[in-house]
Short mmCIF file of C-alpha atoms and ligand atoms in Angstrom, two decimals:
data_model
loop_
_atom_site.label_atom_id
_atom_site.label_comp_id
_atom_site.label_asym_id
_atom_site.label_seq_id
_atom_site.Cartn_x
_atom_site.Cartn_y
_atom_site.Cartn_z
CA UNK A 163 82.63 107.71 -14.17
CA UNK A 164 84.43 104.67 -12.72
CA UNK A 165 86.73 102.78 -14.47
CA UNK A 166 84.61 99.66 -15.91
CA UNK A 167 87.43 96.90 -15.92
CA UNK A 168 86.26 93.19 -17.26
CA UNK A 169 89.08 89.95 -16.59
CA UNK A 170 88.75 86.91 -18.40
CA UNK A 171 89.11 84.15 -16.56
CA UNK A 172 89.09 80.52 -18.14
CA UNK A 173 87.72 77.39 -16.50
CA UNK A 174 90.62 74.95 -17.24
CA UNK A 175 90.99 70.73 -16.66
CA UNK A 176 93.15 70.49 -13.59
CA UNK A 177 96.27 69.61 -14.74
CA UNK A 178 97.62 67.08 -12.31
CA UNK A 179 95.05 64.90 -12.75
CA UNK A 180 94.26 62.51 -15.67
CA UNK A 181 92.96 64.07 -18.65
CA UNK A 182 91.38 62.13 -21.66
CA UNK A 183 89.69 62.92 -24.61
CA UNK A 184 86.47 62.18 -25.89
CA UNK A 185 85.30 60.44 -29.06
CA UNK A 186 85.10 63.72 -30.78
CA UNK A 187 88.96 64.55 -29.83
CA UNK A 188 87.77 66.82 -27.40
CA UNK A 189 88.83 67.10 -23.89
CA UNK A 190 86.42 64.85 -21.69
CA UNK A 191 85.43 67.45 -19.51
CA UNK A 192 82.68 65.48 -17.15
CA UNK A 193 86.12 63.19 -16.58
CA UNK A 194 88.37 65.79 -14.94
CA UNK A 195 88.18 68.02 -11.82
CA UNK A 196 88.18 72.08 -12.89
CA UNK A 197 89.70 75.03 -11.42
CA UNK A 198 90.35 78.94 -12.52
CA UNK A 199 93.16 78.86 -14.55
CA UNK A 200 96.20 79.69 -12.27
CA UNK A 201 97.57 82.23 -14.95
CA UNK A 202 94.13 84.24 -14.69
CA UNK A 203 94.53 84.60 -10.86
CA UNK A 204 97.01 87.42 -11.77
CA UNK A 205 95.17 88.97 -13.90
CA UNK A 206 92.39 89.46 -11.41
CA UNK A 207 95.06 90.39 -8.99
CA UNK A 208 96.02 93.23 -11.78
CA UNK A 209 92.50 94.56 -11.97
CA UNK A 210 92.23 94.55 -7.99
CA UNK A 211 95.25 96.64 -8.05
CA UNK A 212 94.44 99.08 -10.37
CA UNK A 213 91.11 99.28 -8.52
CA UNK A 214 92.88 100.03 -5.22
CA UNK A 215 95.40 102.93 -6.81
CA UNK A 216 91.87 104.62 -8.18
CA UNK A 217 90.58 104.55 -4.33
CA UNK A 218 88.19 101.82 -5.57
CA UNK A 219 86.64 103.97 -8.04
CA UNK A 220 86.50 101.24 -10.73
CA UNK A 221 83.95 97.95 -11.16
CA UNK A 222 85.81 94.43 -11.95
CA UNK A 223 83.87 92.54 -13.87
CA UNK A 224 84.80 88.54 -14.22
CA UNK A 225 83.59 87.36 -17.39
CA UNK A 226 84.07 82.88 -18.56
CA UNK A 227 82.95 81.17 -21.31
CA UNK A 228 82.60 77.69 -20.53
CA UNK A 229 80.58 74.67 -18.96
CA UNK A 230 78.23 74.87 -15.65
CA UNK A 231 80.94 74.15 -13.64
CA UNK A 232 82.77 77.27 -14.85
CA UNK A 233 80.85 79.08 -11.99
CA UNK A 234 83.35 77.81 -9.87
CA UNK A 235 86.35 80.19 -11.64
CA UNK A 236 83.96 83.01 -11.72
CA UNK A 237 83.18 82.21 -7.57
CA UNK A 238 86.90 82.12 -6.74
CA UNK A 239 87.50 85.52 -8.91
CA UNK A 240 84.94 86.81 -6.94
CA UNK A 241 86.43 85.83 -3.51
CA UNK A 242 89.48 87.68 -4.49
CA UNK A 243 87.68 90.71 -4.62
CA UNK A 244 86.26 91.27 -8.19
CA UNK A 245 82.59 92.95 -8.05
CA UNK A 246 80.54 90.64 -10.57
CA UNK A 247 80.88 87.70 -12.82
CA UNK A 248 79.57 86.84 -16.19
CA UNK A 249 79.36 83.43 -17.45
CA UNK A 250 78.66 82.25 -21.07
CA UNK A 251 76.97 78.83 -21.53
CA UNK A 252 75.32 77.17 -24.26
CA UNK A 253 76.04 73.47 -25.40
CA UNK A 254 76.05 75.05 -29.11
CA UNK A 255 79.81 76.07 -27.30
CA UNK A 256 80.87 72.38 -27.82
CA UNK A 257 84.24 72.12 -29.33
CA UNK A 258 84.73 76.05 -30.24
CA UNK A 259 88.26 76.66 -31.12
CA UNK A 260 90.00 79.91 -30.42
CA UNK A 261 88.20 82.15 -32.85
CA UNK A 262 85.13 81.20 -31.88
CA UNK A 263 86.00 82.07 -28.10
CA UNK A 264 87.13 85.30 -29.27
CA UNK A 265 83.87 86.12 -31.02
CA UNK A 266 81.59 85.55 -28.24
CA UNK A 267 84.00 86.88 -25.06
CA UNK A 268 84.21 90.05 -27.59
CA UNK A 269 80.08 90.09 -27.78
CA UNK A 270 80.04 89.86 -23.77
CA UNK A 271 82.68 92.33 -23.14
CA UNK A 272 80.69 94.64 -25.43
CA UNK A 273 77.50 93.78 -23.52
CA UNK A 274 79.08 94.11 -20.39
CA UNK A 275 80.59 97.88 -21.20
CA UNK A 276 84.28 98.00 -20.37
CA UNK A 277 87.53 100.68 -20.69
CA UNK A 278 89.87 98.08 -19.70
CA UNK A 279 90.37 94.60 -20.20
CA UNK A 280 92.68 92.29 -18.62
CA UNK A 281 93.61 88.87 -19.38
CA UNK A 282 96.05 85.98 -18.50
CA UNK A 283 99.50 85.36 -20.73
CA UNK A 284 97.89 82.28 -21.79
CA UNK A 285 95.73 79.33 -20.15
CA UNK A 286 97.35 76.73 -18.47
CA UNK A 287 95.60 74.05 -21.06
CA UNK A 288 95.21 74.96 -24.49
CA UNK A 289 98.47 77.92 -23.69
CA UNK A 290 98.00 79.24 -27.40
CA UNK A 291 97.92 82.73 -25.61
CA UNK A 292 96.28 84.12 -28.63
CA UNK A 293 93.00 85.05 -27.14
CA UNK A 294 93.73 88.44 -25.76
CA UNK A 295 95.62 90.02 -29.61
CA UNK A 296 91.64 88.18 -30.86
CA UNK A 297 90.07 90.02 -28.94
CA UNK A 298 91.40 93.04 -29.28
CA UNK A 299 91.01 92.93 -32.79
CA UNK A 300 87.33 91.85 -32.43
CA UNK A 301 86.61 94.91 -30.29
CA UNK A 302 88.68 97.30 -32.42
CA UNK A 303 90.87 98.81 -30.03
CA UNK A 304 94.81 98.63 -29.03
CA UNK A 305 96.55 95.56 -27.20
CA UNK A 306 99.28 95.48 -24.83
CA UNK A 307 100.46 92.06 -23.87
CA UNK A 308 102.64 90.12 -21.72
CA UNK A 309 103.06 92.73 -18.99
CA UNK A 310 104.70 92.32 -16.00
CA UNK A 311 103.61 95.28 -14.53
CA UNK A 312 100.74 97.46 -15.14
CA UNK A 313 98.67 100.82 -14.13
CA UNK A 314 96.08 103.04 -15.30
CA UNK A 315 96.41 106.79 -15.70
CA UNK A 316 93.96 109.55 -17.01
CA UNK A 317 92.53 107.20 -19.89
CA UNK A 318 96.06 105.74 -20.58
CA UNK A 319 97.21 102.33 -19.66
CA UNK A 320 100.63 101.91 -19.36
CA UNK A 321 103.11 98.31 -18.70
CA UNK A 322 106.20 97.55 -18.58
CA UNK A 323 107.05 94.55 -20.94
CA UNK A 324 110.17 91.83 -20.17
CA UNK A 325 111.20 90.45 -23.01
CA UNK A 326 115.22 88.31 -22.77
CA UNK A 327 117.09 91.03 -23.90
CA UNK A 328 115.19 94.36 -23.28
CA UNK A 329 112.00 95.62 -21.13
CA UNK A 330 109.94 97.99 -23.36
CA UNK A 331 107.75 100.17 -21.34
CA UNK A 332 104.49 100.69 -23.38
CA UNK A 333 101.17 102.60 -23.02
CA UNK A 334 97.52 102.53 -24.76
CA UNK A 335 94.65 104.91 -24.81
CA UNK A 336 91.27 103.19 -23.02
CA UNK A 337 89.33 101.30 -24.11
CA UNK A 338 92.12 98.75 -24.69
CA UNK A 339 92.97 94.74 -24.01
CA UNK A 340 96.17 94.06 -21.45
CA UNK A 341 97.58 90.39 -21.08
CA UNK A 342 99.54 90.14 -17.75
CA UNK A 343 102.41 87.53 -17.23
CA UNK A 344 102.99 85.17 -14.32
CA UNK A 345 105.62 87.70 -13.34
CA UNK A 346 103.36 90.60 -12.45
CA UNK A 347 102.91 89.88 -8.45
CA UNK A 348 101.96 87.38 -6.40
CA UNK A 349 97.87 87.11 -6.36
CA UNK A 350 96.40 87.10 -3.45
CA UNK A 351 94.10 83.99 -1.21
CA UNK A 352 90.66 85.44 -0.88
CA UNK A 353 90.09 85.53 2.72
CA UNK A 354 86.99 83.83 4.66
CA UNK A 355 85.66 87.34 4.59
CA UNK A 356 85.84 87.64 0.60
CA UNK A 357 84.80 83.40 0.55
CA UNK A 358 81.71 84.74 2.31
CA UNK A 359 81.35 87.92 0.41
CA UNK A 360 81.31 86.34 -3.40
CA UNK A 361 78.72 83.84 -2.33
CA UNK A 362 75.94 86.75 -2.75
CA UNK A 363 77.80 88.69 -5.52
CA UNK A 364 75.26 88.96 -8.80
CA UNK A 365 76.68 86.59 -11.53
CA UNK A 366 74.93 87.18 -14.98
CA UNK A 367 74.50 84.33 -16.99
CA UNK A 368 74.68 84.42 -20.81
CA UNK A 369 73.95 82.24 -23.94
CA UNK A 370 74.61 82.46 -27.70
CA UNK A 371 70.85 83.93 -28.43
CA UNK A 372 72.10 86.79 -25.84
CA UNK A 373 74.75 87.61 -27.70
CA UNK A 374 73.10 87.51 -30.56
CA UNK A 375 75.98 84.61 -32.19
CA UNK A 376 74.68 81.65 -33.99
CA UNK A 377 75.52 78.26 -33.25
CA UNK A 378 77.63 77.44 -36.54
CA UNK A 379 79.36 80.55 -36.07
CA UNK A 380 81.22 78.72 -33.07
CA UNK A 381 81.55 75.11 -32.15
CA UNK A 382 82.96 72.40 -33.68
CA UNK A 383 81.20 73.13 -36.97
CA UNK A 384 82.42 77.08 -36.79
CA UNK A 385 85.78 75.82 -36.34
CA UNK A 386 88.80 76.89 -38.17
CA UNK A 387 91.03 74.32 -36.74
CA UNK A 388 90.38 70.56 -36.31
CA UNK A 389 91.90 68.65 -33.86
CA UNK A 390 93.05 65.70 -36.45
CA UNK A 391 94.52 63.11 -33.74
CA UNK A 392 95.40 62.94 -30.17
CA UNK A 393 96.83 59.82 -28.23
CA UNK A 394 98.26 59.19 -24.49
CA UNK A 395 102.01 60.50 -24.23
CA UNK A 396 103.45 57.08 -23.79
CA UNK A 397 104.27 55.76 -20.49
CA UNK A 398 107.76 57.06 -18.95
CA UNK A 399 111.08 54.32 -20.01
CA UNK A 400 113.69 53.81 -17.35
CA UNK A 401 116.86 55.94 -18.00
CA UNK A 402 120.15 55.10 -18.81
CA UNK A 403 122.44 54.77 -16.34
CA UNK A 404 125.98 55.86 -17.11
CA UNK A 405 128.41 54.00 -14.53
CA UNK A 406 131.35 56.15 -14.39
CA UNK A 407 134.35 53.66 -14.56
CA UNK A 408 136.82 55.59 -16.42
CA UNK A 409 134.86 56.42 -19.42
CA UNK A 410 131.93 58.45 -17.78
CA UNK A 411 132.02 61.34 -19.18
CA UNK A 412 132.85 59.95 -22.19
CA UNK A 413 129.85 57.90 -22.39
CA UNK A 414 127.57 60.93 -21.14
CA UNK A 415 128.76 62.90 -24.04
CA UNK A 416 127.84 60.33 -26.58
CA UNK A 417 124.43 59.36 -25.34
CA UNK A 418 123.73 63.51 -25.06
CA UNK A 419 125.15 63.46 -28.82
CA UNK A 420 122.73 61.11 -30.06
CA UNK A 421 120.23 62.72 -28.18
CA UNK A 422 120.94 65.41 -30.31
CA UNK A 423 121.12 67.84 -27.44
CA UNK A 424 124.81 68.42 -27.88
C1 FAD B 10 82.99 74.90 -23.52
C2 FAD B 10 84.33 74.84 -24.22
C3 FAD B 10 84.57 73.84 -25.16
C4 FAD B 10 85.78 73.80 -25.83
N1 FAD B 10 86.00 72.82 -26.75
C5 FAD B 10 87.16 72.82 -27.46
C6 FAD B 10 87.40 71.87 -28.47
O1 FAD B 10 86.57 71.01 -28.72
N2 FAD B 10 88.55 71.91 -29.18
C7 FAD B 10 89.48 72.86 -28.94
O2 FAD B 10 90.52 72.86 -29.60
N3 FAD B 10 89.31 73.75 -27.94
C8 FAD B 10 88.17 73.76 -27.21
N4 FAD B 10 87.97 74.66 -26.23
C9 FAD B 10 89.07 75.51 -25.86
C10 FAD B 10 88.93 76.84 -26.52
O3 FAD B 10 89.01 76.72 -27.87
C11 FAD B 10 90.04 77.70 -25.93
O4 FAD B 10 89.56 78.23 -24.74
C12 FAD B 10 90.38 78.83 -26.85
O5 FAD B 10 90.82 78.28 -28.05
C13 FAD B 10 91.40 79.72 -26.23
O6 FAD B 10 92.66 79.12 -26.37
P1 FAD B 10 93.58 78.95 -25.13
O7 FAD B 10 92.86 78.16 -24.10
O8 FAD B 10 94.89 78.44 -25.60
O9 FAD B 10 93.67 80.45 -24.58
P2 FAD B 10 94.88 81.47 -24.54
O10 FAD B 10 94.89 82.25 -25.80
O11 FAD B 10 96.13 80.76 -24.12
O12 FAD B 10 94.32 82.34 -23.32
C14 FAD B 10 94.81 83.62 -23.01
C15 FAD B 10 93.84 84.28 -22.07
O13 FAD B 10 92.58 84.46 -22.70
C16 FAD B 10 91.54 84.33 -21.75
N5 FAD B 10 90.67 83.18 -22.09
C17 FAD B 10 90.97 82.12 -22.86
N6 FAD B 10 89.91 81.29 -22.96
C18 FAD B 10 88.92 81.83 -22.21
C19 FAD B 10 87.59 81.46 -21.89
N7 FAD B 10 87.05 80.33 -22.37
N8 FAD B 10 86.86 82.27 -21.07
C20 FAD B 10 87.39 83.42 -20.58
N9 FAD B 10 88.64 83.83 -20.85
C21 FAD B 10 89.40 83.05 -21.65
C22 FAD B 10 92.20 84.14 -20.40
O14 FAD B 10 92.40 85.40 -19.80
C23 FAD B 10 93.53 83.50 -20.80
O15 FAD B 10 94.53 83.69 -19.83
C24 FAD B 10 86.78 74.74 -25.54
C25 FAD B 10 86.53 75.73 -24.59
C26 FAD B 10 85.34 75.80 -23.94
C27 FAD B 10 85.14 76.88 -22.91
#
């Protein structure tokens, strides 16, 4: 049977525009363009790679939870090349924390069927890059994370692991959970052919009742952390300029000092 492999893929805030919260202390959403998080991109890549070394014998499912506009990450996954998207949506969603998107990307994975899942190091807004050890442990089955390079082999994924001092080569029995790092290979621009090509691929879409989850199981009410307070980072200073007059370096080493950075 062909390898069943399912990516997550998160809908993030693009981050160089402005982002503000909402009353609630969550992130205004409607205010903010989105875009598939750039992390995720390799993970697709990933998948489509271990697809191509199995001769295509394997199915790459994309699978978001998030807001309507979350289609859009699922519709770019799908121009890279994956085969079918899921999307979970229900407003009940509202201010889930990262438990609660473990809990119902663990219910669609399961729904789904998978051997293999792959997921960023981390997303490029909330970056806790706890999701994929979550989910793992929702789904009862081995992690390997932060890989920089990664393959599957007769039930076995295997990954090499680049840590500061020492690369650990690891390997997992399917089904398991993967995180892949920024440093696993470029990922690929889907082409006008693939642009073309996801615009009639099937994508499911899923809500809480599907998945059988109730709504104060997740949300801001299922919540195990609270956002307590969140304010603008201040607006940039001017620097100090150090005029170098006999005393420059001097001067540099005492303003780094009381920096504390020296
Ligand atoms: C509709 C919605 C409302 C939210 N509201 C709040 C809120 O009010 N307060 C709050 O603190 N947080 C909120 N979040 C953010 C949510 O809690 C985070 O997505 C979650 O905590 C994961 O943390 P992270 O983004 O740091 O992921 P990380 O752990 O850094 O992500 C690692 C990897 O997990 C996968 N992943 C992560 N999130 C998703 C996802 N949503 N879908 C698919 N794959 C994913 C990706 O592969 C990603 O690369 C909301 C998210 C959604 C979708």
């Amino acid at each position: 049977m062909s390898l069943r492999i399912v990516v997550c893929v998160k809908y993030v805030p693009d981050a160089t525009g402005d982002r503000h919260f909402a009353e609630d202390l969550t992130v205004d959403r409607d205010d903010v363009d989105g875009l598939l998080s750039e992390l995720d991109e390799y993970a697709v890549e990933q998948a489509l790679q271990i697809k191509e070394a199995a001769d295509g014998d394997a199915e790459i499912t994309v699978l978001t939870v998030g807001p309507e506009d979350a289609n859009d990450a699922l519709r770019k996954a799908l121009s890279m090349g994956a085969d079918k998207g899921v999307h979970v949506e229900d407003d009940d969603l509202h201010g889930t924390d990262a438990l609660g998107t473990s809990l119902v990307l663990a219910k669609a994975v399961e729904k789904t069927g998978y051997d293999l899942v792959v997921c960023g190091m981390a997303s490029t807004d909330g970056t806790m890059g706890v999701l994929p050890a979550l989910l793992a442990e929702r789904l009862g089955v081995p992690q390997v994370t932060q890989l920089s390079e990664v393959s599957v082999d007769g039930g076995v994924v295997k990954g090499r692991r680049d840590g500061d001092t020492a690369t650990e080569h690891l390997e997992a029995s399917l089904p398991a959970v993967v995180s892949v790092t920024d440093q696993s290979g470029e990922a690929r621009y889907p082409s006008f052919k693939g642009i073309m090509a996801a615009k009639k691929k099937p994508v499911e879409s899923l809500d809480l009742d599907d998945l059988d989850i109730e709504a104060d199981e997740v949300g801001l009410e299922g919540a195990w952390t609270k956002v307590e307070e969140a304010a603008e980072r201040p607006a940039r200073t001017a620097g100090t300029i150090v005029k170098d007059e006999g005393e420059g370096g001097k001067q540099l080493a005492e303003f780094l000092a009381g920096q504390k950075f020296i």
